[in-house]
PDB file of C-alpha atoms in Angstrom:
ATOM      1  CA  MET Z   1       1.652 -32.182 -13.977  1.00 79.00           C
ATOM      2  CA  SER Z   2       1.239 -30.316 -17.225  1.00 83.00           C
ATOM      3  CA  GLU Z   3       3.956 -28.124 -19.060  1.00 89.00           C
ATOM      4  CA  PRO Z   4       3.939 -24.414 -18.184  1.00 87.00           C
ATOM      5  CA  SER Z   5       2.078 -22.293 -21.074  1.00 92.00           C
ATOM      6  CA  ALA Z   6       3.191 -19.494 -23.075  1.00 94.00           C
ATOM      7  CA  ASN Z   7       1.220 -17.174 -20.733  1.00 93.00           C
ATOM      8  CA  SER Z   8       1.780 -18.890 -17.626  1.00 92.00           C
ATOM      9  CA  SER Z   9       5.807 -18.438 -18.165  1.00 94.00           C
ATOM     10  CA  ALA Z  10       5.303 -15.215 -18.996  1.00 95.00           C
ATOM     11  CA  PHE Z  11       2.841 -14.579 -15.818  1.00 94.00           C
ATOM     12  CA  THR Z  12       5.938 -16.117 -13.396  1.00 94.00           C
ATOM     13  CA  GLU Z  13       8.100 -13.889 -15.043  1.00 96.00           C
ATOM     14  CA  LEU Z  14       6.069 -11.065 -14.239  1.00 96.00           C
ATOM     15  CA  ILE Z  15       5.814 -11.907 -10.822  1.00 95.00           C
ATOM     16  CA  LEU Z  16       8.973 -12.314 -10.120  1.00 97.00           C
ATOM     17  CA  GLU Z  17       9.555  -8.637 -11.659  1.00 96.00           C
ATOM     18  CA  VAL Z  18       6.788  -7.349  -9.579  1.00 96.00           C
ATOM     19  CA  PHE Z  19       8.630  -9.322  -6.112  1.00 96.00           C
ATOM     20  CA  ARG Z  20      11.893  -6.946  -7.339  1.00 97.00           C
ATOM     21  CA  LEU Z  21      10.174  -3.915  -8.260  1.00 97.00           C
ATOM     22  CA  ASN Z  22       8.031  -3.826  -4.534  1.00 95.00           C
ATOM     23  CA  GLY Z  23      11.610  -4.703  -2.857  1.00 96.00           C
ATOM     24  CA  LEU Z  24      12.996  -1.624  -4.371  1.00 97.00           C
ATOM     25  CA  LEU Z  25      10.031   0.596  -3.880  1.00 96.00           C
ATOM     26  CA  LEU Z  26       9.811  -0.310  -0.336  1.00 95.00           C
ATOM     27  CA  GLU Z  27      13.530   0.794  -0.062  1.00 96.00           C
ATOM     28  CA  ALA Z  28      12.792   3.543  -2.261  1.00 96.00           C
ATOM     29  CA  GLY Z  29       9.693   4.635   0.427  1.00 96.00           C
ATOM     30  CA  ASP Z  30      11.747   4.393   3.035  1.00 96.00           C
ATOM     31  CA  ARG Z  31      14.435   6.562   1.983  1.00 97.00           C
ATOM     32  CA  LEU Z  32      11.570   9.319   1.183  1.00 96.00           C
ATOM     33  CA  THR Z  33       9.721   8.923   4.498  1.00 97.00           C
ATOM     34  CA  HIS Z  34      12.860   8.567   6.990  1.00 97.00           C
ATOM     35  CA  PRO Z  35      13.502  12.682   7.257  1.00 97.00           C
ATOM     36  CA  VAL Z  36      10.110  12.827   9.080  1.00 97.00           C
ATOM     37  CA  GLY Z  37       9.964   9.572  11.147  1.00 95.00           C
ATOM     38  CA  LEU Z  38       7.778   7.251   8.781  1.00 96.00           C
ATOM     39  CA  SER Z  39       8.536   4.271   7.086  1.00 95.00           C
ATOM     40  CA  SER Z  40       6.881   2.669   3.809  1.00 94.00           C
ATOM     41  CA  ALA Z  41       4.185   0.758   6.162  1.00 93.00           C
ATOM     42  CA  ARG Z  42       3.638   3.977   7.981  1.00 95.00           C
ATOM     43  CA  TRP Z  43       3.287   5.957   5.090  1.00 96.00           C
ATOM     44  CA  GLN Z  44       0.526   3.566   3.179  1.00 93.00           C
ATOM     45  CA  VAL Z  45      -1.464   3.722   6.589  1.00 95.00           C
ATOM     46  CA  LEU Z  46      -1.550   7.376   6.612  1.00 95.00           C
ATOM     47  CA  GLY Z  47      -2.365   7.631   3.152  1.00 94.00           C
ATOM     48  CA  VAL Z  48      -5.679   5.927   3.962  1.00 94.00           C
ATOM     49  CA  VAL Z  49      -6.392   7.550   7.023  1.00 95.00           C
ATOM     50  CA  GLU Z  50      -5.641  10.626   5.931  1.00 95.00           C
ATOM     51  CA  HIS Z  51      -9.254  11.049   4.074  1.00 93.00           C
ATOM     52  CA  GLN Z  52     -11.613  10.025   7.246  1.00 92.00           C
ATOM     53  CA  PRO Z  53     -11.009   8.271  10.471  1.00 94.00           C
ATOM     54  CA  THR Z  54     -10.670   4.863   9.547  1.00 93.00           C
ATOM     55  CA  PRO Z  55     -10.861   1.468  11.414  1.00 95.00           C
ATOM     56  CA  VAL Z  56      -7.544  -1.084  11.433  1.00 94.00           C
ATOM     57  CA  ALA Z  57      -9.866  -3.428   9.803  1.00 93.00           C
ATOM     58  CA  HIS Z  58     -10.741  -1.462   6.792  1.00 93.00           C
ATOM     59  CA  VAL Z  59      -7.111  -0.214   6.168  1.00 94.00           C
ATOM     60  CA  ALA Z  60      -6.205  -4.015   6.110  1.00 94.00           C
ATOM     61  CA  ARG Z  61      -8.763  -4.925   3.557  1.00 92.00           C
ATOM     62  CA  ILE Z  62      -7.589  -1.735   1.175  1.00 90.00           C
ATOM     63  CA  MET Z  63      -4.270  -2.615   1.738  1.00 89.00           C
ATOM     64  CA  GLY Z  64      -4.247  -6.055   1.207  1.00 86.00           C
ATOM     65  CA  LEU Z  65      -2.685  -6.815   4.548  1.00 90.00           C
ATOM     66  CA  THR Z  66      -3.629  -8.571   7.889  1.00 93.00           C
ATOM     67  CA  ARG Z  67      -5.655  -6.933  10.705  1.00 93.00           C
ATOM     68  CA  GLN Z  68      -2.451  -7.586  12.906  1.00 95.00           C
ATOM     69  CA  SER Z  69       0.397  -5.739  10.859  1.00 95.00           C
ATOM     70  CA  VAL Z  70      -1.804  -2.708  10.389  1.00 95.00           C
ATOM     71  CA  GLN Z  71      -2.618  -2.636  14.365  1.00 96.00           C
ATOM     72  CA  GLN Z  72       1.240  -2.841  14.707  1.00 96.00           C
ATOM     73  CA  THR Z  73       1.839  -0.051  12.525  1.00 96.00           C
ATOM     74  CA  ALA Z  74      -1.018   2.032  13.840  1.00 96.00           C
ATOM     75  CA  ASP Z  75      -0.179   1.583  17.494  1.00 97.00           C
ATOM     76  CA  ALA Z  76       3.605   3.077  16.709  1.00 97.00           C
ATOM     77  CA  LEU Z  77       1.756   5.770  14.506  1.00 97.00           C
ATOM     78  CA  ALA Z  78      -0.284   6.699  17.619  1.00 97.00           C
ATOM     79  CA  ASN Z  79       3.023   6.332  20.374  1.00 97.00           C
ATOM     80  CA  ASP Z  80       4.960   8.949  17.598  1.00 97.00           C
ATOM     81  CA  GLY Z  81       1.795  11.088  17.623  1.00 97.00           C
ATOM     82  CA  PHE Z  82       0.859  10.824  13.926  1.00 98.00           C
ATOM     83  CA  ILE Z  83      -2.345   9.494  14.443  1.00 98.00           C
ATOM     84  CA  THR Z  84      -5.009   9.140  17.664  1.00 97.00           C
ATOM     85  CA  TYR Z  85      -7.583   6.811  18.169  1.00 95.00           C
ATOM     86  CA  THR Z  86     -10.775   8.079  18.506  1.00 93.00           C
ATOM     87  CA  ASP Z  87     -14.318   6.183  19.204  1.00 89.00           C
ATOM     88  CA  ASN Z  88     -15.985   4.563  16.510  1.00 88.00           C
ATOM     89  CA  PRO Z  89     -19.951   5.269  16.548  1.00 87.00           C
ATOM     90  CA  HIS Z  90     -20.536   2.505  14.366  1.00 84.00           C
ATOM     91  CA  HIS Z  91     -18.632  -0.578  16.417  1.00 82.00           C
ATOM     92  CA  ARG Z  92     -17.845  -0.145  20.287  1.00 80.00           C
ATOM     93  CA  ARG Z  93     -14.418  -2.045  20.231  1.00 84.00           C
ATOM     94  CA  ALA Z  94     -13.056  -1.291  16.442  1.00 87.00           C
ATOM     95  CA  LYS Z  95     -11.516   2.509  17.308  1.00 92.00           C
ATOM     96  CA  LEU Z  96     -11.084   4.893  14.146  1.00 95.00           C
ATOM     97  CA  MET Z  97      -7.536   5.709  13.300  1.00 96.00           C
ATOM     98  CA  THR Z  98      -7.558   9.959  12.996  1.00 96.00           C
ATOM     99  CA  ILE Z  99      -4.781  11.619  11.437  1.00 97.00           C
ATOM    100  CA  THR Z 100      -2.983  14.716  13.948  1.00 97.00           C
ATOM    101  CA  PRO Z 101      -1.406  18.094  12.596  1.00 97.00           C
ATOM    102  CA  LYS Z 102       1.828  16.255  12.781  1.00 98.00           C
ATOM    103  CA  GLY Z 103       0.515  12.991  10.781  1.00 97.00           C
ATOM    104  CA  ARG Z 104      -0.269  15.828   8.210  1.00 97.00           C
ATOM    105  CA  LYS Z 105       2.185  17.796   7.994  1.00 97.00           C
ATOM    106  CA  ALA Z 106       4.688  14.628   7.715  1.00 97.00           C
ATOM    107  CA  LEU Z 107       2.401  13.641   4.901  1.00 97.00           C
ATOM    108  CA  ASP Z 108       2.418  16.711   3.060  1.00 97.00           C
ATOM    109  CA  TYR Z 109       6.518  16.301   3.196  1.00 97.00           C
ATOM    110  CA  VAL Z 110       6.515  12.658   2.055  1.00 97.00           C
ATOM    111  CA  GLN Z 111       3.950  13.319  -0.433  1.00 96.00           C
ATOM    112  CA  GLN Z 112       5.776  16.557  -2.234  1.00 97.00           C
ATOM    113  CA  CYS Z 113       9.222  13.871  -1.822  1.00 97.00           C
ATOM    114  CA  GLN Z 114       7.038  11.354  -3.982  1.00 97.00           C
ATOM    115  CA  ALA Z 115       5.831  13.731  -6.656  1.00 97.00           C
ATOM    116  CA  ASP Z 116       9.390  14.675  -7.215  1.00 97.00           C
ATOM    117  CA  TRP Z 117      10.768  11.323  -7.254  1.00 97.00           C
ATOM    118  CA  ALA Z 118       8.063   9.994  -9.427  1.00 97.00           C
ATOM    119  CA  ASN Z 119       8.636  12.765 -11.905  1.00 97.00           C
ATOM    120  CA  GLN Z 120      12.404  11.772 -12.367  1.00 97.00           C
ATOM    121  CA  VAL Z 121      11.902   7.802 -12.467  1.00 96.00           C
ATOM    122  CA  SER Z 122       9.164   8.030 -14.892  1.00 97.00           C
ATOM    123  CA  GLU Z 123      10.519  11.144 -17.331  1.00 96.00           C
ATOM    124  CA  THR Z 124      12.077   8.587 -19.695  1.00 97.00           C
ATOM    125  CA  LEU Z 125       9.050   6.103 -19.804  1.00 97.00           C
ATOM    126  CA  SER Z 126       5.878   6.759 -22.121  1.00 97.00           C
ATOM    127  CA  LEU Z 127       2.781   7.310 -20.888  1.00 97.00           C
ATOM    128  CA  GLU Z 128       0.902   4.737 -22.667  1.00 97.00           C
ATOM    129  CA  ALA Z 129       3.556   2.296 -21.424  1.00 97.00           C
ATOM    130  CA  LEU Z 130       2.771   3.195 -17.722  1.00 97.00           C
ATOM    131  CA  LYS Z 131      -0.913   3.136 -18.502  1.00 97.00           C
ATOM    132  CA  THR Z 132      -0.858  -0.421 -20.089  1.00 97.00           C
ATOM    133  CA  ALA Z 133       1.262  -1.372 -16.816  1.00 96.00           C
ATOM    134  CA  VAL Z 134      -1.392  -0.085 -14.603  1.00 97.00           C
ATOM    135  CA  THR Z 135      -4.217  -1.896 -16.578  1.00 97.00           C
ATOM    136  CA  VAL Z 136      -2.302  -5.280 -16.335  1.00 96.00           C
ATOM    137  CA  LEU Z 137      -1.469  -5.107 -13.191  1.00 95.00           C
ATOM    138  CA  ARG Z 138      -5.262  -4.022 -12.327  1.00 94.00           C
ATOM    139  CA  GLN Z 139      -6.751  -7.254 -13.884  1.00 95.00           C
ATOM    140  CA  LEU Z 140      -4.644  -9.233 -12.632  1.00 94.00           C
ATOM    141  CA  LYS Z 141      -5.306  -8.166  -9.226  1.00 90.00           C
ATOM    142  CA  GLU Z 142      -8.795  -8.233  -9.800  1.00 92.00           C
ATOM    143  CA  ARG Z 143      -8.241 -12.111 -11.238  1.00 92.00           C
ATOM    144  CA  LEU Z 144      -6.681 -12.847  -8.217  1.00 89.00           C
ATOM    145  CA  GLU Z 145      -9.128 -11.171  -5.868  1.00 85.00           C
ATOM    146  CA  THR Z 146     -11.885 -13.270  -7.930  1.00 88.00           C
ATOM    147  CA  HIS Z 147     -10.285 -16.657  -8.129  1.00 84.00           C
ATOM    148  CA  LYS Z 148      -8.417 -16.796  -4.512  1.00 76.00           C
ATOM    149  CA  THR Z 149      -7.580 -20.288  -4.491  1.00 66.00           C
ATOM    150  CA  ASP Z 150      -7.409 -21.455  -8.395  1.00 67.00           C
ATOM    151  CA  GLY Z 151      -5.261 -24.125  -8.616  1.00 63.00           C
ATOM    152  CA  LEU Z 152      -3.856 -24.128  -5.103  1.00 67.00           C
ATOM    153  CA  ASP Z 153      -5.992 -26.430  -3.748  1.00 58.00           C
ATOM    154  CA  GLU Z 154      -5.362 -29.553  -5.945  1.00 53.00           C
TER     155      GLU Z 154
END
């Protein structure tokens, strides 16, 4: 077994910070969405469905989640009237999720709250630093998507 390189150690440190950040972002998202009966998970699904009627499997692929977890969230959204299921002309069994007026109203509220919150959180950060962070995270995501098993099968 080899010693970790400087890049490997920095990458591990980044991973740990992303995990911590993810927890804080989910917590903040839950606070933002609570007044309209949503959660971070429900908000994520509605955010995809708002653009067009979408099957559960497509949302799962986009969000990097399992189909089963998205199905569970979608069923809860449907039960609470935020989405409806409609027939999919391209697939008999895979229904399309369609946002309802109630879902649109809730999503509009959350998006406005998120914009206000993001303005506050980001006001002391430089635009250059934020863009660099986005670039690095995208590069890492692409690397992981391209090489899903790198070093895991040894």
